[in-house]
Amino acid sequence: MADNGKDKVTLTIDGHTVTVDKGTTVIEAAKNIGIEIPYFCWHPKLDSVGACRMCLVEIEKFPKPAVACATDVMQDMVVHTNSETIVKARRGVIEFLLLNHPLDCPTCDKGGECDLQDNVFKYGVDTSRQTFTRKRVIDEDTHTTFDDKRIGPEIIRNMNRCVTCFKCVRFNKEIAGEYDLGAYQRGADTVIDAPPGRQIANLYSGNVVEICPVGALTNTDWRYRVRVWLTKTADSISGYDADGQNIKLWYDHRQIFRATSRRNDAVDEGWICDIARYGYQYVNAEDRLTTPLIKKQGKQVESTWEEAIDLIARRFKEIKDKKGSVCIAGLAGGNQSTETIYLFNKFFRHVLHSNSVDYRLDYIDLKDGEDAAAYNSLSSAPFVIADLGKTDAVLVFASNFIKDHPIVNLWMRKAHRKNNARIFTANPVETKSADISEDELIYRPDTEAAFLAGLLHAVIDNKLYKDIDDGKAADVKGMLNPASLSEAADICGINADRIIGLARALAEAKNPYIIAGEYLNATPHRHVLANGLYNLANLLSVADGQAVIPASHANSAGAERVGLRPTIPTHLAELLAEKWGKPLPEPPGNNTSKILKGALREDIDSIFILGANPAVRYPDGPFVNAALDKLDFLVVADLFETATTAKADVVLPLAGWSEQDGSFINLEGRHQRFERALPPRRAGIKRGVEIIRKVAEALDVPLEEDDNALRRETEEVLAAWKCQPRDRNQYYPVRPPAAVEHGDYPYRLLTGNDLHHYGYLTEHCPSLMRFTSEAYLELSPRLVEKLDIAEGDLVRVESVTARLMLKAKISDFFEGEVVFIPNNFSAMPVNELISHESGGWVKIEKLDE
Amino acid sequence: MERVLFKYVDEPEQYRIDNYIKNGGYQALPRVLKELPPDELIDLVKKSGVRGRGGAGFPAGMKWGFVPKDIGRPKYLCCNADESEPGTCKDRVLMERDPHMVVEGIIIASYAIQAHTAFVYVRGEFVYPAHRMEEAIKEAYEKGYLGKNILGSGFDLDIIVHTGGGAYICGEETALLSSLEGDRGLSRIRPPFPAIKGLYASPTVVNNVETLANLPHIINRGVDWYRSHGTEKSPGTKIFSLSGNIARPGNYEVDLGTPLSYVINELGGGVPGGYKLKTIIPGGSSTPLLMPDQIDTPLDFESMAQAGSMLGSGAIIVIDERACMVWVAMKLINFYAHESCGKCTPCREGTAWLKQIISRIENGGGQTGDIELILDACKNIMGRTICPLGDAAVMPTESIIKHFRDEFAYHIEHGKCLVKTDYPFE
């Protein structure tokens, strides 16, 4: 009986010795030495239930065979996975499962990747002893035994194939915390279904198709389209949110057929959201731009690449010679690859000599230098996703977390499930975390800064701060406005006791996290809020990686780290200068707001927009549209025609992310490469780097590096990135801006992504459009009652700047005066309603029939 | 034979607390609270040797002893009143006629494991017994036997009555706890055992109604008295529910160790109508059969096991010569197939398949090889399931085939019953 030290266990499986960590199950220990114990209902990330009985093994000294998936290893355990008893038991399980399982293999999607097929071939017998008519669930609509029921926008259930492993229901409840899929009836009549009158439509619904061991759950995306063995895979990364979900694209020589997870235990643990799963579909869309367009006599006409590039080079040269290169600006979308953005940066700074470049196209409040110190520090914090799973308290501030960071959200839920982590959210709305949060502090719209001030007061008044002396704390208190907790509580409409409760919870925690999100980023005073969070993190001595304002898009962090902004850290500027062979241009650059303001003033004559759609995405519609219209020369490279391309003098067809090799940096700073699946279907579609190289060449300053050299150079620049740690002695004033006068406009409009959409490209993904196909006005039950509106009614939403007509949707997550319209639908430019005049305040009227 | 549990069962108003007290009730509880700290109480119950009366026969004191002491989680006591084993009808009588005895037992058991919340999980069909229990609990609160600081002892206890939704499987302790938590009543794998991780992942003890009803008597009259009843390994009395082809069906309380023949013939009056005894299901439908030559088997856990069967819940079903055993097998397997929770493959698919095969034999469509098929399927179910329901379906099936294989063979070959009878078996 050798002692292995308290954390390791040595056991014997089929005669082979293996040493594993304590707490490992027998099935995992066997996997370590290449012994595959068969199973249906086990999943490495779900709690074991021992339901299928396929993984039974004989363990010496155990009275009867035990389930390997739920038995922890013990020192000197002796396991037999292939004894006569076990072979018979496995055959028994297979026979039982095949009694009523339909012979659908020829037409079932799962063929070729089906656990039941695989196990039958390995462990079953050739003949069946079933002499009865097989038990069938009858399809309600067609009354046939081929039960083919659509239980969700994407999910189809064939109950007759189900082996009742419950993985779908367990995943839905345990991991996603959703209850739109359940098991009904009992025994052999058990049925998996969405609850009566509902559908399975949560953001993680696609995962149930992946984890189903048979073809009982399939999705419309893949159904009947191709056999898995006829496809190849490309390792990729989701190109939407900043979590960096690892996916696999499955394709043949013509098109991509689906995306599935590519389990990365440090990022996603094998779960991907529906946007990552179905978001590739825009690559296949029929209405992709395929040839360049040039505006001639006010109309955009098709032209050739030669003509387009020629025109761009000519106009850039003209502007540069006449007014200087400060008049040309570059804006790139946050979902472009790091290499593309790097080259874009080089093009502007090195070829055009302009420092006016930016990737932050969704935000009004952009500052540089000292004003942005707190924001910059928090947005570059060394956050590690997997560590969030170990937290014991989280404050999610100004973020609808499931929408902003769907996978980090799952880690937070895991922390709650495994560690009883205390979850708090502070938002203008209730969020989906309400089922696990200890408190949802819903502040009145636009009072975030007052809330933060109040929270800081709560920490200071109750002496919850750490590592600073009382005098310093009093100083910090003096920097806060409003000047007391009770004033702040009044302004934001939250009971002071609840704010104190939150402060205490964070102070008591051993491993607290403070995470902000898009509601913060969208405010016109996000730097004030960053100041507040910075102070909070310092007062509570929160570790550097645990107070963070995470990046927003798939590659916002990448754009930041290769310096696509007007002011960049000195060390980065020096490094780029060294790489490019000459110092960066002198005159300071402009950020997005200043670029747009400059456009209006005609100081900026030209903008080159690469893969972005600010005309509908920038949160001040009248302003951005007026600015873009004022430009002398607008070049837009994108995949589809958009409101922005409609204004352009030259439109260039851009390749999508799956059509090139590249990399994204996720919100942790993790550098992840993605592989090309298929090149663009039409020769006229070009990658961003190709476009940039063509223009540079036409300007006689060619960018020589090929793709490999570009990749190397980008990696070297990324490797030199330094995080800015928080200065623990530094505190910033928190002074909320004056409230906007909104007179006749009583309701505050918030915008952002619909649950199943992200940005403006998902509109071209048929599966995601199945979930939500058009914009809507989301409002609270109380408001609906007050305005006498029913679900689906047409309403007019009006601000001082514009009016839109939409259907109403009732939501429990909203309180009184706040309403929401998603900004993913081109037919409904929400940003028209939002401007610095309107401040986002609107009035709502039901439209009569 | 002395009646212990049934002493006052025929008194019409015994369920009222004043009568219960008048007849000697609520004396054990104050003694326990004042004189017996939990550890000693557990020891005492261990020494008494009282075993679970729900069917498994696990020593109650030992089960209590498994509950960990200081783990920062609340403890729970659950009274299993989901009496669903076919043939069993004893718990309902205790709850209807002498509910305070059960309540007092619950409080004593809760005190032993230091649980401050106890649940009574009553099967949904037991509307009246649940009502009687709720009334009794209300009376107990009023008199200070429940609630905060019971009788000034500092011990708090709340009892909550919860009714089930109509599932036999919810008598199995892990499914019961699932149901109590609000989930579907599906069994859970063990380990972890409920005493360590039960209700809400906290230490939970699940005891049968009759087991708990024994406690006040053990406290009042002592271990020696208790052990003077029954046998050495199976002390105390037990209520047997007698049904089937019997002159006087009903509940009978006897000392454990009493011969089965005494219960059937002396107390039950034997098989009426002059018919011959064919077979006996001794402990609820899940137990293997006993044949007439085994009728003298003593009714205690060891003797029954030695005879190849089980004491089980004590439901004795007497079957006479008129019964077609294939029909009996079909009735039984129908029950188990209907009640299977559906979580694990062998029970879910296996019981449904067995039902199909046996029904086909009974209805005249039996095929050669069916008996071997049944027995092989049984082998793939027995011991391979999460909970004993799979075993419970298999044991009577195998036992009936073992003793009455000729009836099955006859059915298969001739398409009709071997037994000639005009009794209207439905």
PDB file of C-alpha atoms in Angstrom, chain B residues 32-151:
ATOM      1  CA  VAL B  32     -35.561  12.067  25.486  1.00  0.00           C
ATOM      2  CA  LEU B  33     -35.244  15.842  25.484  1.00  0.00           C
ATOM      3  CA  LYS B  34     -34.390  15.934  29.164  1.00  0.00           C
ATOM      4  CA  GLU B  35     -32.320  12.834  29.725  1.00  0.00           C
ATOM      5  CA  LEU B  36     -30.926  11.548  26.461  1.00  0.00           C
ATOM      6  CA  PRO B  37     -28.444  13.643  24.512  1.00  0.00           C
ATOM      7  CA  PRO B  38     -28.438  12.757  20.813  1.00  0.00           C
ATOM      8  CA  ASP B  39     -25.416  10.452  20.946  1.00  0.00           C
ATOM      9  CA  GLU B  40     -26.892   8.380  23.731  1.00  0.00           C
ATOM     10  CA  LEU B  41     -30.223   8.297  21.989  1.00  0.00           C
ATOM     11  CA  ILE B  42     -28.607   6.931  18.851  1.00  0.00           C
ATOM     12  CA  ASP B  43     -26.799   4.324  20.932  1.00  0.00           C
ATOM     13  CA  LEU B  44     -30.015   3.297  22.590  1.00  0.00           C
ATOM     14  CA  VAL B  45     -31.806   2.876  19.310  1.00  0.00           C
ATOM     15  CA  LYS B  46     -28.834   0.946  17.953  1.00  0.00           C
ATOM     16  CA  LYS B  47     -28.990  -1.370  20.937  1.00  0.00           C
ATOM     17  CA  SER B  48     -32.688  -1.884  20.472  1.00  0.00           C
ATOM     18  CA  GLY B  49     -31.891  -3.322  17.057  1.00  0.00           C
ATOM     19  CA  VAL B  50     -34.991  -1.824  15.446  1.00  0.00           C
ATOM     20  CA  ARG B  51     -34.763  -2.317  11.690  1.00  0.00           C
ATOM     21  CA  GLY B  52     -36.371  -0.356   8.882  1.00  0.00           C
ATOM     22  CA  ARG B  53     -39.957  -1.348   8.304  1.00  0.00           C
ATOM     23  CA  GLY B  54     -40.269  -0.004   4.779  1.00  0.00           C
ATOM     24  CA  GLY B  55     -38.826  -3.063   3.113  1.00  0.00           C
ATOM     25  CA  ALA B  56     -35.051  -2.905   3.288  1.00  0.00           C
ATOM     26  CA  GLY B  57     -34.702  -3.733   6.964  1.00  0.00           C
ATOM     27  CA  PHE B  58     -31.664  -1.568   7.556  1.00  0.00           C
ATOM     28  CA  PRO B  59     -30.961  -0.960  11.262  1.00  0.00           C
ATOM     29  CA  ALA B  60     -32.349   2.477  12.041  1.00  0.00           C
ATOM     30  CA  GLY B  61     -29.802   3.373  14.703  1.00  0.00           C
ATOM     31  CA  MET B  62     -26.948   2.555  12.372  1.00  0.00           C
ATOM     32  CA  LYS B  63     -28.432   4.764   9.659  1.00  0.00           C
ATOM     33  CA  TRP B  64     -28.686   7.623  12.138  1.00  0.00           C
ATOM     34  CA  GLY B  65     -25.068   7.050  13.086  1.00  0.00           C
ATOM     35  CA  PHE B  66     -23.926   7.769   9.525  1.00  0.00           C
ATOM     36  CA  VAL B  67     -25.003  11.385   9.726  1.00  0.00           C
ATOM     37  CA  PRO B  68     -21.878  13.529  10.029  1.00  0.00           C
ATOM     38  CA  LYS B  69     -21.910  15.864  12.989  1.00  0.00           C
ATOM     39  CA  ASP B  70     -20.198  19.146  12.250  1.00  0.00           C
ATOM     40  CA  ILE B  71     -20.239  19.881   8.565  1.00  0.00           C
ATOM     41  CA  GLY B  72     -21.945  23.249   8.519  1.00  0.00           C
ATOM     42  CA  ARG B  73     -25.019  21.993   6.716  1.00  0.00           C
ATOM     43  CA  PRO B  74     -28.520  21.516   8.086  1.00  0.00           C
ATOM     44  CA  LYS B  75     -29.720  17.956   8.667  1.00  0.00           C
ATOM     45  CA  TYR B  76     -33.091  16.693   7.545  1.00  0.00           C
ATOM     46  CA  LEU B  77     -35.342  13.892   8.629  1.00  0.00           C
ATOM     47  CA  CYS B  78     -37.779  12.519   6.143  1.00  0.00           C
ATOM     48  CA  CYS B  79     -40.672  10.262   7.048  1.00  0.00           C
ATOM     49  CA  ASN B  80     -41.348   8.018   4.072  1.00  0.00           C
ATOM     50  CA  ALA B  81     -45.120   7.760   3.880  1.00  0.00           C
ATOM     51  CA  ASP B  82     -45.175   6.932   0.179  1.00  0.00           C
ATOM     52  CA  GLU B  83     -46.540   3.459   0.906  1.00  0.00           C
ATOM     53  CA  SER B  84     -46.846   2.014  -2.588  1.00  0.00           C
ATOM     54  CA  GLU B  85     -45.501  -1.530  -2.447  1.00  0.00           C
ATOM     55  CA  PRO B  86     -48.377  -3.629  -3.792  1.00  0.00           C
ATOM     56  CA  GLY B  87     -50.096  -5.367  -0.928  1.00  0.00           C
ATOM     57  CA  THR B  88     -48.945  -2.933   1.740  1.00  0.00           C
ATOM     58  CA  CYS B  89     -51.484  -0.889   3.636  1.00  0.00           C
ATOM     59  CA  LYS B  90     -50.094  -0.551   7.140  1.00  0.00           C
ATOM     60  CA  ASP B  91     -48.664   2.961   7.158  1.00  0.00           C
ATOM     61  CA  ARG B  92     -51.946   4.503   6.147  1.00  0.00           C
ATOM     62  CA  VAL B  93     -53.625   2.972   9.162  1.00  0.00           C
ATOM     63  CA  LEU B  94     -50.997   4.327  11.509  1.00  0.00           C
ATOM     64  CA  MET B  95     -51.331   7.782   9.989  1.00  0.00           C
ATOM     65  CA  GLU B  96     -55.100   7.728  10.035  1.00  0.00           C
ATOM     66  CA  ARG B  97     -55.692   6.163  13.434  1.00  0.00           C
ATOM     67  CA  ASP B  98     -52.646   7.004  15.568  1.00  0.00           C
ATOM     68  CA  PRO B  99     -50.859   9.871  13.848  1.00  0.00           C
ATOM     69  CA  HIS B 100     -49.388  11.276  17.032  1.00  0.00           C
ATOM     70  CA  MET B 101     -47.392   8.136  17.546  1.00  0.00           C
ATOM     71  CA  VAL B 102     -45.794   8.768  14.187  1.00  0.00           C
ATOM     72  CA  VAL B 103     -45.306  12.454  14.977  1.00  0.00           C
ATOM     73  CA  GLU B 104     -43.662  11.671  18.286  1.00  0.00           C
ATOM     74  CA  GLY B 105     -41.387   9.212  16.502  1.00  0.00           C
ATOM     75  CA  ILE B 106     -40.463  11.876  13.958  1.00  0.00           C
ATOM     76  CA  ILE B 107     -39.553  14.343  16.665  1.00  0.00           C
ATOM     77  CA  ILE B 108     -37.430  11.790  18.481  1.00  0.00           C
ATOM     78  CA  ALA B 109     -35.609  10.784  15.312  1.00  0.00           C
ATOM     79  CA  SER B 110     -35.065  14.427  14.334  1.00  0.00           C
ATOM     80  CA  TYR B 111     -33.623  15.129  17.733  1.00  0.00           C
ATOM     81  CA  ALA B 112     -31.256  12.196  17.391  1.00  0.00           C
ATOM     82  CA  ILE B 113     -29.721  13.541  14.202  1.00  0.00           C
ATOM     83  CA  GLN B 114     -30.226  17.175  15.194  1.00  0.00           C
ATOM     84  CA  ALA B 115     -32.487  17.959  12.272  1.00  0.00           C
ATOM     85  CA  HIS B 116     -34.563  21.086  12.662  1.00  0.00           C
ATOM     86  CA  THR B 117     -36.764  20.488   9.689  1.00  0.00           C
ATOM     87  CA  ALA B 118     -38.569  17.231   9.100  1.00  0.00           C
ATOM     88  CA  PHE B 119     -40.696  16.281   6.140  1.00  0.00           C
ATOM     89  CA  VAL B 120     -43.465  13.762   5.836  1.00  0.00           C
ATOM     90  CA  TYR B 121     -43.596  12.652   2.213  1.00  0.00           C
ATOM     91  CA  VAL B 122     -47.092  11.217   1.792  1.00  0.00           C
ATOM     92  CA  ARG B 123     -48.177   9.630  -1.445  1.00  0.00           C
ATOM     93  CA  GLY B 124     -50.580  11.901  -3.258  1.00  0.00           C
ATOM     94  CA  GLU B 125     -53.429   9.387  -3.144  1.00  0.00           C
ATOM     95  CA  PHE B 126     -53.419   9.383   0.671  1.00  0.00           C
ATOM     96  CA  VAL B 127     -55.567  12.471   1.006  1.00  0.00           C
ATOM     97  CA  TYR B 128     -57.123  11.391   4.276  1.00  0.00           C
ATOM     98  CA  PRO B 129     -53.992  10.105   6.000  1.00  0.00           C
ATOM     99  CA  ALA B 130     -52.167  13.292   5.007  1.00  0.00           C
ATOM    100  CA  HIS B 131     -55.016  15.308   6.418  1.00  0.00           C
ATOM    101  CA  ARG B 132     -54.868  13.408   9.701  1.00  0.00           C
ATOM    102  CA  MET B 133     -51.124  13.937   9.905  1.00  0.00           C
ATOM    103  CA  GLU B 134     -51.487  17.653   9.269  1.00  0.00           C
ATOM    104  CA  GLU B 135     -54.126  17.948  11.972  1.00  0.00           C
ATOM    105  CA  ALA B 136     -51.968  16.038  14.393  1.00  0.00           C
ATOM    106  CA  ILE B 137     -48.979  18.227  13.631  1.00  0.00           C
ATOM    107  CA  LYS B 138     -51.079  21.318  14.178  1.00  0.00           C
ATOM    108  CA  GLU B 139     -52.185  19.981  17.559  1.00  0.00           C
ATOM    109  CA  ALA B 140     -48.589  19.177  18.436  1.00  0.00           C
ATOM    110  CA  TYR B 141     -47.524  22.742  17.663  1.00  0.00           C
ATOM    111  CA  GLU B 142     -50.302  24.066  19.842  1.00  0.00           C
ATOM    112  CA  LYS B 143     -49.222  21.966  22.750  1.00  0.00           C
ATOM    113  CA  GLY B 144     -45.576  22.949  22.333  1.00  0.00           C
ATOM    114  CA  TYR B 145     -44.275  19.626  21.066  1.00  0.00           C
ATOM    115  CA  LEU B 146     -43.201  21.274  17.822  1.00  0.00           C
ATOM    116  CA  GLY B 147     -41.834  24.666  16.907  1.00  0.00           C
ATOM    117  CA  LYS B 148     -39.219  26.629  18.750  1.00  0.00           C
ATOM    118  CA  ASN B 149     -37.684  25.503  22.019  1.00  0.00           C
ATOM    119  CA  ILE B 150     -39.745  22.336  22.375  1.00  0.00           C
ATOM    120  CA  LEU B 151     -40.683  21.844  26.004  1.00  0.00           C
TER     121      LEU B 151
END
